[in-house]
XYZ file of C-alpha atoms in Angstrom:
365
model
C 0.000 0.000 0.000
C 1.142 3.576 -0.672
C 1.327 6.300 1.948
C -2.240 6.388 3.369
C -2.174 10.160 3.064
C -2.008 9.930 -0.733
C -5.263 10.475 -2.587
C -4.297 10.519 -6.283
C -1.280 10.361 -8.591
C -1.279 12.109 -11.991
C 1.291 10.908 -14.527
C 1.836 12.794 -17.836
C 1.390 10.578 -20.893
C 0.837 12.745 -23.989
C 3.552 12.571 -26.649
C 3.912 16.359 -26.814
C 4.808 16.576 -23.097
C 2.019 19.120 -22.597
C 0.948 17.616 -19.280
C 4.529 17.392 -18.072
C 5.128 21.063 -18.897
C 1.872 22.040 -17.170
C 2.617 20.036 -14.036
C 6.057 21.646 -13.771
C 4.573 25.157 -13.594
C 5.496 27.123 -10.475
C 1.892 27.204 -9.270
C 1.945 23.386 -8.943
C 5.052 23.304 -6.746
C 3.195 21.882 -3.726
C 2.078 18.846 -5.716
C 4.752 18.363 -8.388
C 7.171 15.478 -7.884
C 10.090 15.179 -10.244
C 11.321 11.748 -11.319
C 14.128 10.542 -9.083
C 16.009 9.238 -12.126
C 15.746 12.448 -14.132
C 18.790 13.871 -15.891
C 20.970 15.731 -13.375
C 21.152 19.471 -13.990
C 24.587 19.595 -12.297
C 27.206 16.998 -11.281
C 26.133 14.743 -8.409
C 29.279 12.545 -8.292
C 32.977 13.080 -8.821
C 34.842 11.878 -11.886
C 36.312 8.962 -9.889
C 32.984 7.664 -8.656
C 31.084 4.956 -10.503
C 27.903 5.896 -12.298
C 24.954 4.616 -10.220
C 22.931 1.790 -11.780
C 19.322 2.318 -12.852
C 16.994 0.688 -10.351
C 14.328 -1.546 -11.799
C 10.780 -0.206 -11.426
C 8.485 -1.950 -8.974
C 4.715 -2.105 -8.727
C 3.196 1.071 -7.306
C 6.413 3.035 -7.805
C 5.905 6.536 -9.165
C 9.365 7.969 -8.565
C 10.475 6.944 -12.065
C 8.123 9.539 -13.555
C 7.410 13.213 -13.153
C 3.989 13.350 -11.508
C 1.489 15.305 -9.470
C 0.813 13.930 -5.993
C -2.526 14.907 -4.438
C -2.678 14.278 -0.706
C -5.143 14.854 2.097
C -2.526 17.020 3.779
C -2.695 19.637 1.020
C -6.440 20.094 0.794
C -8.210 21.738 -2.174
C -8.619 25.503 -1.972
C -12.364 24.934 -1.767
C -12.897 21.390 -0.411
C -16.610 21.573 -1.240
C -15.730 21.813 -4.938
C -13.004 19.159 -4.935
C -9.712 19.453 -6.778
C -10.011 22.148 -9.457
C -8.106 21.928 -12.756
C -8.035 25.431 -14.252
C -5.914 28.153 -15.836
C -6.199 30.623 -12.941
C -3.367 30.116 -10.411
C -5.420 31.727 -7.634
C -8.306 29.236 -7.831
C -6.621 26.162 -9.331
C -5.469 23.196 -7.335
C -3.653 21.923 -10.413
C -2.791 24.550 -13.022
C -3.207 23.133 -16.532
C -1.651 26.208 -18.141
C -2.041 29.939 -18.048
C -4.934 31.787 -19.689
C -4.785 31.440 -23.449
C -3.386 27.897 -23.386
C -4.731 26.146 -26.442
C -7.701 23.875 -25.794
C -7.911 24.590 -22.038
C -10.815 26.497 -20.479
C -10.515 28.822 -17.525
C -12.387 26.298 -15.376
C -11.899 23.015 -17.134
C -12.857 20.202 -14.763
C -12.814 19.100 -11.155
C -12.335 15.807 -9.317
C -14.631 15.119 -6.361
C -15.318 12.445 -3.775
C -19.011 11.603 -3.563
C -21.037 10.862 -0.443
C -20.682 7.161 -1.320
C -16.860 7.656 -1.474
C -16.597 6.960 -5.178
C -14.500 9.417 -7.226
C -15.876 11.371 -10.184
C -14.631 13.894 -12.715
C -16.916 16.760 -13.735
C -16.240 18.728 -16.899
C -17.074 22.424 -16.407
C -15.501 23.716 -19.613
C -16.699 25.034 -22.954
C -14.171 22.935 -24.831
C -14.810 19.496 -23.406
C -12.891 16.619 -21.874
C -12.415 12.957 -22.751
C -11.690 10.059 -20.418
C -10.484 6.633 -21.543
C -10.690 3.327 -19.694
C -8.122 0.823 -20.961
C -8.086 2.846 -24.203
C -11.894 2.814 -24.570
C -13.747 6.134 -24.776
C -10.875 8.434 -25.691
C -12.743 9.661 -28.786
C -15.792 10.713 -26.737
C -15.240 14.412 -26.001
C -18.059 15.783 -23.838
C -18.927 19.079 -22.199
C -20.737 19.407 -18.853
C -20.423 15.648 -18.414
C -19.251 13.447 -15.568
C -17.169 10.274 -15.489
C -16.643 7.734 -12.748
C -12.912 7.467 -12.016
C -13.059 4.942 -9.192
C -15.685 2.939 -7.345
C -15.995 3.195 -3.576
C -13.154 1.685 -1.462
C -12.976 -2.083 -1.454
C -14.962 -2.516 -4.667
C -13.044 -4.185 -7.456
C -12.279 -1.874 -10.351
C -13.177 -2.992 -13.865
C -10.324 -1.270 -15.687
C -6.567 -1.059 -15.268
C -5.815 2.398 -16.668
C -7.731 5.684 -16.710
C -6.446 8.597 -18.834
C -7.835 12.134 -18.914
C -7.568 14.104 -22.185
C -7.786 17.901 -22.295
C -9.671 18.631 -24.450
C -9.166 15.510 -26.620
C -6.558 12.910 -27.529
C -4.532 15.482 -29.513
C -3.966 17.661 -26.442
C -2.765 17.401 -22.879
C -3.171 13.910 -21.368
C -2.338 12.258 -18.073
C -2.983 8.967 -16.354
C -4.779 9.245 -13.019
C -4.455 6.607 -10.316
C -5.799 6.219 -6.796
C -3.237 3.866 -5.234
C -5.088 3.428 -1.925
C -8.713 3.588 -2.953
C -9.219 -0.102 -3.678
C -7.952 -1.018 -0.258
C -9.827 -0.982 3.019
C -6.808 0.072 5.057
C -8.103 1.747 8.241
C -5.685 4.687 8.090
C -6.561 5.570 4.511
C -10.283 5.203 5.182
C -9.949 7.444 8.224
C -8.260 10.121 6.091
C -10.919 9.764 3.421
C -13.826 10.037 5.845
C -12.254 12.962 7.669
C -11.761 14.824 4.400
C -15.364 14.260 3.305
C -16.716 15.215 6.696
C -14.729 18.429 6.655
C -15.580 19.375 3.098
C -19.258 18.347 3.305
C -19.221 17.398 -0.365
C -22.453 18.298 -2.100
C -22.544 17.544 -5.809
C -24.180 20.230 -7.979
C -27.024 19.404 -10.295
C -26.250 18.909 -13.939
C -28.158 22.075 -14.812
C -25.669 24.315 -13.072
C -22.471 22.578 -14.127
C -20.318 24.846 -16.230
C -22.365 28.023 -15.824
C -19.419 29.731 -14.191
C -16.936 28.769 -16.893
C -14.596 31.422 -18.164
C -14.934 32.684 -21.754
C -13.934 30.197 -24.412
C -10.225 30.075 -25.129
C -8.623 29.177 -28.432
C -10.572 26.318 -29.997
C -8.937 22.910 -30.331
C -7.585 21.866 -33.699
C -10.131 19.028 -34.165
C -13.910 19.026 -34.076
C -15.494 17.802 -30.862
C -17.838 14.915 -30.364
C -21.182 16.439 -29.285
C -22.674 15.388 -25.980
C -25.607 13.236 -27.035
C -25.894 9.915 -25.260
C -24.286 8.147 -22.320
C -20.913 6.542 -22.948
C -20.875 2.748 -22.605
C -17.650 0.750 -22.361
C -17.388 -2.867 -23.497
C -16.663 -5.244 -20.604
C -16.828 -8.673 -22.209
C -19.098 -11.215 -23.892
C -22.162 -12.597 -22.088
C -23.500 -14.870 -24.839
C -24.279 -15.348 -28.527
C -27.533 -16.139 -30.307
C -28.834 -16.748 -33.799
C -28.886 -13.114 -34.827
C -26.369 -11.390 -32.613
C -24.544 -11.343 -29.311
C -25.013 -9.836 -25.862
C -22.130 -8.048 -24.176
C -21.661 -6.616 -20.713
C -21.048 -2.850 -20.808
C -20.201 -0.199 -18.218
C -21.843 3.236 -18.201
C -18.953 5.662 -17.840
C -20.721 8.297 -15.756
C -21.587 6.016 -12.825
C -19.946 2.629 -13.467
C -23.270 0.765 -13.609
C -23.351 -2.478 -15.597
C -25.803 -3.220 -18.420
C -26.379 -5.901 -21.037
C -26.007 -4.671 -24.620
C -27.464 -6.726 -27.443
C -25.648 -6.229 -30.738
C -27.505 -7.476 -33.801
C -25.834 -9.368 -36.645
C -27.598 -7.604 -39.512
C -25.965 -9.885 -42.096
C -27.781 -12.929 -40.708
C -31.004 -10.977 -40.399
C -30.687 -9.977 -44.050
C -30.250 -13.608 -45.180
C -33.231 -14.783 -43.124
C -35.499 -12.093 -44.539
C -34.377 -11.849 -48.172
C -37.415 -13.847 -49.328
C -39.774 -11.690 -47.275
C -38.354 -8.570 -48.882
C -38.998 -9.985 -52.373
C -42.534 -11.046 -51.468
C -43.520 -7.764 -49.821
C -41.440 -5.502 -52.029
C -40.412 -3.543 -48.944
C -38.700 -0.244 -49.510
C -37.221 -0.197 -45.998
C -34.387 -2.471 -44.923
C -36.192 -5.517 -43.452
C -33.381 -6.029 -40.952
C -34.233 -2.824 -39.110
C -37.951 -3.636 -39.282
C -37.398 -6.858 -37.326
C -35.185 -5.147 -34.762
C -37.662 -2.285 -34.255
C -40.510 -4.770 -33.822
C -38.570 -6.674 -31.147
C -37.810 -3.475 -29.239
C -41.385 -2.209 -29.584
C -42.809 -5.447 -28.151
C -40.501 -5.208 -25.161
C -41.418 -1.576 -24.555
C -45.209 -1.875 -24.781
C -45.437 -5.088 -22.722
C -43.808 -4.269 -19.381
C -43.776 -7.180 -16.968
C -41.473 -8.400 -14.160
C -40.609 -11.471 -16.248
C -39.977 -9.671 -19.539
C -36.667 -7.978 -20.184
C -36.861 -4.189 -19.835
C -35.505 -1.789 -22.464
C -33.080 0.789 -21.060
C -32.161 2.383 -24.358
C -32.243 1.572 -28.076
C -29.860 3.004 -30.650
C -30.102 2.536 -34.389
C -26.848 4.271 -35.310
C -24.034 3.703 -35.991
C -25.145 0.077 -35.506
C -28.319 -1.281 -33.851
C -27.795 -1.614 -30.100
C -30.295 -2.609 -27.414
C -29.397 -1.825 -23.787
C -31.048 -3.887 -21.053
C -30.549 -4.542 -17.324
C -27.598 -6.749 -16.448
C -28.228 -9.790 -14.242
C -24.876 -10.960 -12.842
C -26.019 -14.469 -11.872
C -26.262 -15.538 -15.524
C -28.697 -18.053 -17.026
C -30.227 -21.276 -15.745
C -27.673 -23.292 -17.730
C -24.997 -21.968 -15.359
C -26.590 -23.721 -12.374
C -26.002 -27.480 -12.394
C -26.869 -27.813 -8.712
C -30.209 -26.009 -8.765
C -32.869 -27.734 -6.678
C -36.179 -28.974 -8.044
C -37.954 -26.133 -6.245
C -35.683 -23.602 -7.941
C -36.322 -25.148 -11.358
C -40.078 -25.067 -10.771
C -39.917 -21.441 -9.609
C -37.901 -20.399 -12.678
C -40.235 -22.279 -15.047
C -43.243 -20.612 -13.438
C -41.707 -17.172 -14.028
C -41.122 -18.037 -17.689
C -44.744 -19.111 -18.037
C -45.958 -15.893 -16.405
C -44.022 -13.845 -18.936
C -45.347 -15.918 -21.852
C -48.924 -15.674 -20.578
C -48.554 -11.896 -20.370
C -47.483 -11.804 -24.037
C -50.235 -14.185 -25.185
C -52.879 -12.075 -23.477
C -51.716 -9.210 -25.682
C -51.599 -11.196 -28.905
C -47.833 -11.686 -29.025
C -46.143 -15.029 -29.783
C -42.506 -15.452 -28.701
C -41.405 -18.027 -31.367
C -37.879 -18.398 -29.937
C -38.242 -20.062 -26.545
C -35.200 -22.224 -25.847
């Protein structure tokens, strides 16, 4: 475990060294830690002494890199607002650059600890921010958005690396880690609780986020992705069917898990080529079948019928549903007879609900 007084470590990772240059600014002196193996600016040994060997890196070691170290000892200037990343030295906790820095707003984003002790990033800029999880999501630049950076202490994280891009992957970028937050070490938890109790963190509503942003600075060189829909991150395959597959996904703003059904439109096209000839349909029959499936689920709510969270037609058809972590009945070889009967009864209740409304399932396995 790292020093229990450490909250977060920020490591520059953009190829242009923009984050490294920003972190080294004088205003960040209280947080900036220079790599212990950096090039010496003046002689540190005599000509007769042997050159010291390069130590091998070890897990959790940050002294090989220039980095920002955020600790509970050096509290944010306004603990209620969390750690502010801005271009004003007077109000910034971490200065991302001085006013006029390309692609960086006066009040760009902030990192906060929630009442549930999870950690979130709030964009408050007019230029946007992107956050990637194991390289997923780095193209999603959003304004007035939030991202979950870490679950509450003790909860297993679902990604290895989180990188923040300001404002996108062509600009300033740094990896952010919370070396103690997965642990349940009493000393770290005591520091965390004491900080939250002192700051009395109250998250603002989405409607007020960004209203106090400074005037827009120089626009970034690339167009931004508009804030439209929640960002979902792929988290592995759940299962495959005749006309597609279902994958587990994570919603980036709160870390909640969902099941995402992705349709194989090529197979749907083959199965319905004859129907298209017979009916002379002008619309792609693949989308007609998908829309019908979603519509049936939406207009027939029932505890034993899968609920629709969201449906997207572009860029590819995607159906988002609740995620049930216990899997399917085929995963339970030791289920009792009572459990089998109970599950079968629930299936029948769902089918009866559909039949009462004139709907036939036609794909019961």
